[in-house]
PDB file of C-alpha atoms in Angstrom:
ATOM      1  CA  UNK A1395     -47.839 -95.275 -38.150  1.00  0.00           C
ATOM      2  CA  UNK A1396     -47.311 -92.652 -41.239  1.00  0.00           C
ATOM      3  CA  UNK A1397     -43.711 -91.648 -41.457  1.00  0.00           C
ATOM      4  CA  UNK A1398     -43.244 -88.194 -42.220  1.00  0.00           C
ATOM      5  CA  UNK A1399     -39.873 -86.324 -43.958  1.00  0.00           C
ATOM      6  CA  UNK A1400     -38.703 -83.523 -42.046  1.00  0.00           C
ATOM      7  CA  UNK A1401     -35.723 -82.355 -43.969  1.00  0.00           C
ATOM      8  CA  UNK A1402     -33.707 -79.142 -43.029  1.00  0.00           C
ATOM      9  CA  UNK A1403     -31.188 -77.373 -45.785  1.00  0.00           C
ATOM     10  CA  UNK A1404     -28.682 -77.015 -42.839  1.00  0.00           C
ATOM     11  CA  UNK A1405     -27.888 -77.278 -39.074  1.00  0.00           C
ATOM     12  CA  UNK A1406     -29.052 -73.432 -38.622  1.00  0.00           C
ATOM     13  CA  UNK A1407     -32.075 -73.948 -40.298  1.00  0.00           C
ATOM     14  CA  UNK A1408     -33.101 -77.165 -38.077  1.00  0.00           C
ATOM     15  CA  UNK A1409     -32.094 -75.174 -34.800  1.00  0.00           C
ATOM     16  CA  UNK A1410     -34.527 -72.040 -36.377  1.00  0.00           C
ATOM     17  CA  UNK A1411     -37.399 -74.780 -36.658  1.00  0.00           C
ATOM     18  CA  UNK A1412     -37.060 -75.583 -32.881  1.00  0.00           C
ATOM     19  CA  UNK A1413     -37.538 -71.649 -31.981  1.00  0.00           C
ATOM     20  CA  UNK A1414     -40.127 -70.762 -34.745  1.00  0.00           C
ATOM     21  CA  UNK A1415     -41.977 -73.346 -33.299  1.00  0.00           C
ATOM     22  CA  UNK A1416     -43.677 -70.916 -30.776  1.00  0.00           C
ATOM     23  CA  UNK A1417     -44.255 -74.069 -27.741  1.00  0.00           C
ATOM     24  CA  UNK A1418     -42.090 -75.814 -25.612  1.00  0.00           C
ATOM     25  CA  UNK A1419     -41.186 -79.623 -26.878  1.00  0.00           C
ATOM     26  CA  UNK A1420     -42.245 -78.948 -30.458  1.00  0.00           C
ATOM     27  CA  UNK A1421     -40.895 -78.641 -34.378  1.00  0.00           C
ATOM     28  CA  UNK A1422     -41.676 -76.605 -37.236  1.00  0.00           C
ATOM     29  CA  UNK A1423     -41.584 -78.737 -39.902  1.00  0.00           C
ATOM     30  CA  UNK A1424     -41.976 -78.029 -44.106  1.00  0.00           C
ATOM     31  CA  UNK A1425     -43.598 -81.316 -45.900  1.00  0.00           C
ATOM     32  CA  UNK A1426     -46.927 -81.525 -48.520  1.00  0.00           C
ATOM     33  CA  UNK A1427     -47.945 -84.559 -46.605  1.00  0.00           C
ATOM     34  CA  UNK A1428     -50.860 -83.600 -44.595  1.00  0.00           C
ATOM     35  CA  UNK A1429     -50.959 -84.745 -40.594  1.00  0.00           C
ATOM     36  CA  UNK A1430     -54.179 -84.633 -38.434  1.00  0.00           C
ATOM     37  CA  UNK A1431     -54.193 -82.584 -34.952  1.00  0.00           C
ATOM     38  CA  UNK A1432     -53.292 -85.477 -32.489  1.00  0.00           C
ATOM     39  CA  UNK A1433     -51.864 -87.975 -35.127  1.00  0.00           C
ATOM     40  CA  UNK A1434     -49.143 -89.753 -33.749  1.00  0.00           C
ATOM     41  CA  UNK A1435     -46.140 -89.961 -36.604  1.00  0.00           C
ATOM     42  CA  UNK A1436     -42.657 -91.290 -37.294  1.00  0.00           C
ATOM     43  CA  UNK A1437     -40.624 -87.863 -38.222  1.00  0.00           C
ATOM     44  CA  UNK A1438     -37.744 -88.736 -39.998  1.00  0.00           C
ATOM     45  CA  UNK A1439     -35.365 -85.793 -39.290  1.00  0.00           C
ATOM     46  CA  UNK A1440     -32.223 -84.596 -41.063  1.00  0.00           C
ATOM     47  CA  UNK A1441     -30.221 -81.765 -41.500  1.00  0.00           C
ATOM     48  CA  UNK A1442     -27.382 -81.014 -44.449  1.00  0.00           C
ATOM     49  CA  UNK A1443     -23.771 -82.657 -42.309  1.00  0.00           C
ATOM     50  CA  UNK A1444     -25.898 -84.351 -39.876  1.00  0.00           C
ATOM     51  CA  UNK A1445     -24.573 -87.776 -39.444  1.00  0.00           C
ATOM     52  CA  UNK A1446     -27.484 -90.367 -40.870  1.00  0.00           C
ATOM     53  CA  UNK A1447     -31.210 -89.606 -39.679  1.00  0.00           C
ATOM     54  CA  UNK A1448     -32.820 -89.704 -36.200  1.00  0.00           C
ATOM     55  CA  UNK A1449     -36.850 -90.925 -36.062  1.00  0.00           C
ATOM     56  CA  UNK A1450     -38.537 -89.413 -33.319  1.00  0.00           C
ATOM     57  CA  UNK A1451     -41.971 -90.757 -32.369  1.00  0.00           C
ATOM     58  CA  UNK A1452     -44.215 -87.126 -32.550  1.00  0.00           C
ATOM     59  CA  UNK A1453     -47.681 -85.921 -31.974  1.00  0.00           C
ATOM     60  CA  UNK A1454     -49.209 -83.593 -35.260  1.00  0.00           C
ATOM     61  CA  UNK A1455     -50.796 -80.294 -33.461  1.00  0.00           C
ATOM     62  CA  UNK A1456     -51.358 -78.197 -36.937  1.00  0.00           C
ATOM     63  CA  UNK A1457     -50.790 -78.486 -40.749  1.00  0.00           C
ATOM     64  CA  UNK A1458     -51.424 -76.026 -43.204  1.00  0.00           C
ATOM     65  CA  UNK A1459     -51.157 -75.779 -47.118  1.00  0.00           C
ATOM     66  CA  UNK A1460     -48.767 -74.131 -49.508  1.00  0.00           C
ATOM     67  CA  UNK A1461     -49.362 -70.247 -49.779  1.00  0.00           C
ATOM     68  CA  UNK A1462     -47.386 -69.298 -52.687  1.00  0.00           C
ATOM     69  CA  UNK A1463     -48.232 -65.395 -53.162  1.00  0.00           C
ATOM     70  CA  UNK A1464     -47.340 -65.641 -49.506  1.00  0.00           C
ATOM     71  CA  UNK A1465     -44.021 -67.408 -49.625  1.00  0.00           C
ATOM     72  CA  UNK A1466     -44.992 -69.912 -47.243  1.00  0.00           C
ATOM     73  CA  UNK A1467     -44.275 -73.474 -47.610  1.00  0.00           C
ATOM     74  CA  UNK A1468     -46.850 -76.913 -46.884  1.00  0.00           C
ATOM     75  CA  UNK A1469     -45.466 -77.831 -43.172  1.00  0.00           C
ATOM     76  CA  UNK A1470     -46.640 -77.251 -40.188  1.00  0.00           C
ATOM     77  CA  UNK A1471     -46.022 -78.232 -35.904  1.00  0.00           C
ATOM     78  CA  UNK A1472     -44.872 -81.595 -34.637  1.00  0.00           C
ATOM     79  CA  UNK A1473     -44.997 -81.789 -30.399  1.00  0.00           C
ATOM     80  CA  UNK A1474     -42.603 -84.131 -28.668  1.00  0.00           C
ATOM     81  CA  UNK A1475     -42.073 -85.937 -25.255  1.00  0.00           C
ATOM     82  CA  UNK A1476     -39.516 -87.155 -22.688  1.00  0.00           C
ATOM     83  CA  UNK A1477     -36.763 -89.335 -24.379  1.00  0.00           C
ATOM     84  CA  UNK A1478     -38.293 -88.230 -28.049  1.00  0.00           C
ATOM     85  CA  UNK A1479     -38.067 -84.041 -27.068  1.00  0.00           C
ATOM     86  CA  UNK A1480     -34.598 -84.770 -25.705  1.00  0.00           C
ATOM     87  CA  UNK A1481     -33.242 -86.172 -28.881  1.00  0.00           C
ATOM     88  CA  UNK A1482     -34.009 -82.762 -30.617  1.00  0.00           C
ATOM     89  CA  UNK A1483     -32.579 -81.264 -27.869  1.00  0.00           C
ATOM     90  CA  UNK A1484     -29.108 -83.639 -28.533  1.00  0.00           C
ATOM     91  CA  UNK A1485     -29.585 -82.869 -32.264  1.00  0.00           C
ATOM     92  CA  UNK A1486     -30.056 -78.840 -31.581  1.00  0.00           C
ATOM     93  CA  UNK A1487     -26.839 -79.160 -30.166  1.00  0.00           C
ATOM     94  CA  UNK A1488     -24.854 -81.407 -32.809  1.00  0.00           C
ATOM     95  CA  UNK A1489     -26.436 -78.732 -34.960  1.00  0.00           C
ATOM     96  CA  UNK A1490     -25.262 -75.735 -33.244  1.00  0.00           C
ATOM     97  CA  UNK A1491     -21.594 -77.311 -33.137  1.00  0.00           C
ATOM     98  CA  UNK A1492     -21.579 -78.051 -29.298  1.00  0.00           C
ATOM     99  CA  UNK A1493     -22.209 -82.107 -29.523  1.00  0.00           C
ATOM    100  CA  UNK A1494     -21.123 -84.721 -31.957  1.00  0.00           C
ATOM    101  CA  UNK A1495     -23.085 -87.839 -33.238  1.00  0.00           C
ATOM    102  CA  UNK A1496     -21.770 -91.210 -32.690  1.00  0.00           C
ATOM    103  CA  UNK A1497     -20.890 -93.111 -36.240  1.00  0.00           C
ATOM    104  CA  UNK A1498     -24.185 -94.235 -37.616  1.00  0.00           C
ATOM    105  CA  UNK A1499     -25.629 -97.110 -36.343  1.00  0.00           C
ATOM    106  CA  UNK A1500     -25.612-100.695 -38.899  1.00  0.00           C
ATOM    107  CA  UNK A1501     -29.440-101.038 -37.689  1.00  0.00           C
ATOM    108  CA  UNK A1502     -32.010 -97.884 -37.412  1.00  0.00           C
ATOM    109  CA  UNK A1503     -33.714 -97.598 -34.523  1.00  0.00           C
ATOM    110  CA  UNK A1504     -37.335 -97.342 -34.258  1.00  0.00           C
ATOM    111  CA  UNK A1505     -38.725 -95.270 -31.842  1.00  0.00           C
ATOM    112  CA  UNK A1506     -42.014 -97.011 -29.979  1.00  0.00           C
ATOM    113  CA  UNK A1507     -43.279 -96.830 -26.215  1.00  0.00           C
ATOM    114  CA  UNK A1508     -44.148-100.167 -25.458  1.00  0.00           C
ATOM    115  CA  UNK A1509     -44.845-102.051 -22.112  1.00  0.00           C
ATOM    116  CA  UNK A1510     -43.103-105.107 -21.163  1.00  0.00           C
ATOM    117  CA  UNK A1511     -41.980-107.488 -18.602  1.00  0.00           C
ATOM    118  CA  UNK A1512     -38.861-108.929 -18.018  1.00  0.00           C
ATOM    119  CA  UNK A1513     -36.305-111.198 -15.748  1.00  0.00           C
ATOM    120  CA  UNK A1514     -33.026-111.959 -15.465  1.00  0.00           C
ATOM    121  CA  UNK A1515     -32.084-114.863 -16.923  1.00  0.00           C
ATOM    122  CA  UNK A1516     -31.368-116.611 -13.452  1.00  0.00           C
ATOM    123  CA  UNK A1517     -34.399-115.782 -11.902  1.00  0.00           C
ATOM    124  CA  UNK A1518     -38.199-115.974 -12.733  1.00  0.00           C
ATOM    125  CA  UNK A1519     -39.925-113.196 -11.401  1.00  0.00           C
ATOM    126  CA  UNK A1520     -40.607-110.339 -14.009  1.00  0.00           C
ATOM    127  CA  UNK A1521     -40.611-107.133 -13.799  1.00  0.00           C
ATOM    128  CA  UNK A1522     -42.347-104.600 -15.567  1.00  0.00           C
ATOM    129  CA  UNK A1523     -40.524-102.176 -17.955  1.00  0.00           C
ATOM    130  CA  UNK A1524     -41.031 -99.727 -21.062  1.00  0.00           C
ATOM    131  CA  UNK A1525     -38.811-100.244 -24.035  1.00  0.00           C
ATOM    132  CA  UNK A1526     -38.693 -96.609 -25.997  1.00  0.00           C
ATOM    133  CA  UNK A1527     -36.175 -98.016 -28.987  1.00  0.00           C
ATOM    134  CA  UNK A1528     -36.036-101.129 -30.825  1.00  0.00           C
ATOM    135  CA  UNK A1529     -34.143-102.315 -33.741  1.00  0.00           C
ATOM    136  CA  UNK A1530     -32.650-105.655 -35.127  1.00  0.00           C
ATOM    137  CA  UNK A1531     -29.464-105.513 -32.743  1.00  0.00           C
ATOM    138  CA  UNK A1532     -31.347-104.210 -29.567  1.00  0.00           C
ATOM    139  CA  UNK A1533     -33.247-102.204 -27.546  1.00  0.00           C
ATOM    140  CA  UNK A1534     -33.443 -98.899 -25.148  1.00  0.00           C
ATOM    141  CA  UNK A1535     -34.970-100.361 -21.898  1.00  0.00           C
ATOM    142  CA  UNK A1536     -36.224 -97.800 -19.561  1.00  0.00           C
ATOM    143  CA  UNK A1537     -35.823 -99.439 -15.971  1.00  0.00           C
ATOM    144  CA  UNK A1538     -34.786 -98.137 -12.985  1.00  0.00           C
ATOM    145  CA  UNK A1539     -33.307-101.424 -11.762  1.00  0.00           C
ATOM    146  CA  UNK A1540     -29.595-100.916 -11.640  1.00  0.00           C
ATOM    147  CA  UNK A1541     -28.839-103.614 -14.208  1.00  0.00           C
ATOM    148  CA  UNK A1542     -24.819-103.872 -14.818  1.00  0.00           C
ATOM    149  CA  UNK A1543     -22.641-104.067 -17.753  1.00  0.00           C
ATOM    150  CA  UNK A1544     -22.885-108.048 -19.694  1.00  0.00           C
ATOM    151  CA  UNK A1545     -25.828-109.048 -17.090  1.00  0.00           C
ATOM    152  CA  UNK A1546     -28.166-111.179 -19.382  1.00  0.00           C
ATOM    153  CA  UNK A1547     -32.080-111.093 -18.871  1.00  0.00           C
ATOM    154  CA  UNK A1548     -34.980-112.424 -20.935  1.00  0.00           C
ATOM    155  CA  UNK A1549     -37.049-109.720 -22.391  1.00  0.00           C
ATOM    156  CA  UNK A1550     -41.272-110.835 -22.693  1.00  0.00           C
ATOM    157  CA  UNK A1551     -42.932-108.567 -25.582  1.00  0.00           C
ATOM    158  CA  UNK A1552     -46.292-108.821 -26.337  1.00  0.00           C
ATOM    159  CA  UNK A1553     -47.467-107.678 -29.506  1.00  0.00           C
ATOM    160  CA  UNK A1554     -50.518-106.135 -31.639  1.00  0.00           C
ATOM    161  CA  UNK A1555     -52.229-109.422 -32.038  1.00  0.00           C
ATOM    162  CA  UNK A1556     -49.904-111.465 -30.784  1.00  0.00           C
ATOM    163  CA  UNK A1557     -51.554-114.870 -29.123  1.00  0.00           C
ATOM    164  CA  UNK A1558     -48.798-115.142 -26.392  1.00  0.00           C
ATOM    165  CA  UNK A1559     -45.702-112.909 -25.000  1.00  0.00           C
ATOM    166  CA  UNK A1560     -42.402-113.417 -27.456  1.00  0.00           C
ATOM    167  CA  UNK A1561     -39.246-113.765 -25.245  1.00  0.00           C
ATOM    168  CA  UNK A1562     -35.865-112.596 -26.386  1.00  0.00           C
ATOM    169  CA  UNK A1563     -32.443-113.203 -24.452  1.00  0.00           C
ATOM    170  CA  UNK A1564     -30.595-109.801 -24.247  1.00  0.00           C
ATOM    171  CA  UNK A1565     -27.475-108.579 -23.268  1.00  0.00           C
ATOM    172  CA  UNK A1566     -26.616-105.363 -21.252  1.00  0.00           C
ATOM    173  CA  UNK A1567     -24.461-103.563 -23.471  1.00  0.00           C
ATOM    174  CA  UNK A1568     -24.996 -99.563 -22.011  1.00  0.00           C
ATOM    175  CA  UNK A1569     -25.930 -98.460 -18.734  1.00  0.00           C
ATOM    176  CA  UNK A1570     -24.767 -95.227 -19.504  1.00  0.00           C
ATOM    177  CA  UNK A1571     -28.834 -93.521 -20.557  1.00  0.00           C
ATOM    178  CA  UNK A1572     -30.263 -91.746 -17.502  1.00  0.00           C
ATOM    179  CA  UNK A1573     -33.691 -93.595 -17.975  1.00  0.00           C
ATOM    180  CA  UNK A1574     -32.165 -97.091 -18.496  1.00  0.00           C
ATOM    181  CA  UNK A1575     -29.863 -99.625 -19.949  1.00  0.00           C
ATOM    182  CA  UNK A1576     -29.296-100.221 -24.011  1.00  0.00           C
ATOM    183  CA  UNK A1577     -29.245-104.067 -24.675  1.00  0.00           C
ATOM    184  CA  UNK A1578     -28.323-106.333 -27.453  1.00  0.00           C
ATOM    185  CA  UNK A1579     -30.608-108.980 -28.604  1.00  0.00           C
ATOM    186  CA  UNK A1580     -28.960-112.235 -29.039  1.00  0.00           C
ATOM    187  CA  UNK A1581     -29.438-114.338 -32.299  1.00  0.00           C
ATOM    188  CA  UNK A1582     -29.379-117.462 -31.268  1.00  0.00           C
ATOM    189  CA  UNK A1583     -29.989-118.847 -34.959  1.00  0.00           C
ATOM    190  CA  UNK A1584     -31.556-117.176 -37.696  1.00  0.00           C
ATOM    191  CA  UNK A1585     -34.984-117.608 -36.380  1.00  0.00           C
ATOM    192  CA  UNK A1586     -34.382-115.307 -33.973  1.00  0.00           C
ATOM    193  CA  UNK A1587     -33.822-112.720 -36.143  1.00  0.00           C
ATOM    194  CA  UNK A1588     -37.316-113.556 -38.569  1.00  0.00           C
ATOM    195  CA  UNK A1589     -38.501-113.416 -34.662  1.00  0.00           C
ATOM    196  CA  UNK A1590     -36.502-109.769 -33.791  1.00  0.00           C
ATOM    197  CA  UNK A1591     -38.142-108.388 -37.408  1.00  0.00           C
ATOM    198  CA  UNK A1592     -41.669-109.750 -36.862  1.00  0.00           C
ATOM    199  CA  UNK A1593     -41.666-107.948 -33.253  1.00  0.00           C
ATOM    200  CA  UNK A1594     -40.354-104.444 -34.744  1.00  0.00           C
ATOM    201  CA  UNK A1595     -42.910-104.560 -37.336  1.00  0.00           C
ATOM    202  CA  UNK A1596     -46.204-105.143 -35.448  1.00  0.00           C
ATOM    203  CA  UNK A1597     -45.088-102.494 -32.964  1.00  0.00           C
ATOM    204  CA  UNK A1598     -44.045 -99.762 -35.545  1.00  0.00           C
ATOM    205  CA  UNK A1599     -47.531-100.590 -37.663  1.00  0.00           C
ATOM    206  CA  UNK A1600     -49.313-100.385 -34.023  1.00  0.00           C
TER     207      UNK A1600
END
């Protein structure tokens, strides 16, 4: 999956991009790489002040050249879903002054949308779950399950070519998301993190 730059000169100018967009759930965006109608991308967003950058998992719906002698730049529309749309929303509002990002994270996480199964780590039936984030430390688990604060479970991922399901032992470090509950891998040696690395690559190359 192409990651594309979708820089912004300022806070004011990101929140303009959301409204000049014309649609609901989309972004203008300025960038000379070229996009396809229905590509799915990895836009790397940031705006001058904005605390690190956010990757949002995004759908191309037009692109259009440079018109100098018109003044308008390369760039084009980006459309957006569910948890991906409502992380511009958050960001529209740490740009506008009326939210405030956490401190940046140590790890960057990746947005995907990826099936998978999982149990906790006393029991053995699994349960089927979407995981919308991933990065070395952890993992955005979208479950409706009611998991609580430290509960461990064993997380089955399956990947792009992947012979058999990979399992990793998490931790349930946020049940604060409205979708779901943030986890923490654990590292049990350091081949679990080759392991954790290996996983996040075959799903963002997907």
């Amino acid at each position: 999956m192409r990651r594309i730059r979708c820089h912004y000169v300022s806070g004011e100018a990101f929140a303009a991009a959301l409204r000049a967009a014309g649609d609901e759930q989309a972004l203008q965006v300025f960038t000379t790489e070229r996009f396809e109608p229905g590509e799915e991308v990895l836009a790397e967003v940031f705006f001058t002040g904005m605390n690190g950058k956010m990757l949002v998992r995004a759908i191309g719906k037009k692109w259009h050249m440079a018109r100098p002698r018109l003044r308008v730049r390369a760039g084009g529309v980006l459309r957006c879903a569910g948890s991906e749309w409502r992380k511009l929303q958050f960001l529209r509002e740490v740009a506008l002054g009326k939210a405030t990002m956490a401190p940046r994270r140590r790890h960057l996480r990746q947005p995907v949308l990826v099936e998978i199964r999982w149990r906790r780590s006393d029991a053995s039936d699994l349960l089927a779950a979407t995981i919308s984030e991933i990065s070395e430390a952890g993992a955005l688990l979208l479950t409706d399950a009611g998991l609580a604060l430290g509960e461990e479970i064993i997380i089955e991922i399956t990947t792009p070519g992947g012979a058999r399901p990979l399992e990793l032992t998490s931790i349930v470090r946020n049940t604060e998301h409205p979708e779901g509950v943030g986890v923490e891998f654990m590292r049990r040696n350091s081949g679990g993190l080759t392991r954790i690395r290996e996983v996040i690559r075959r799903l963002v190359d997907q």
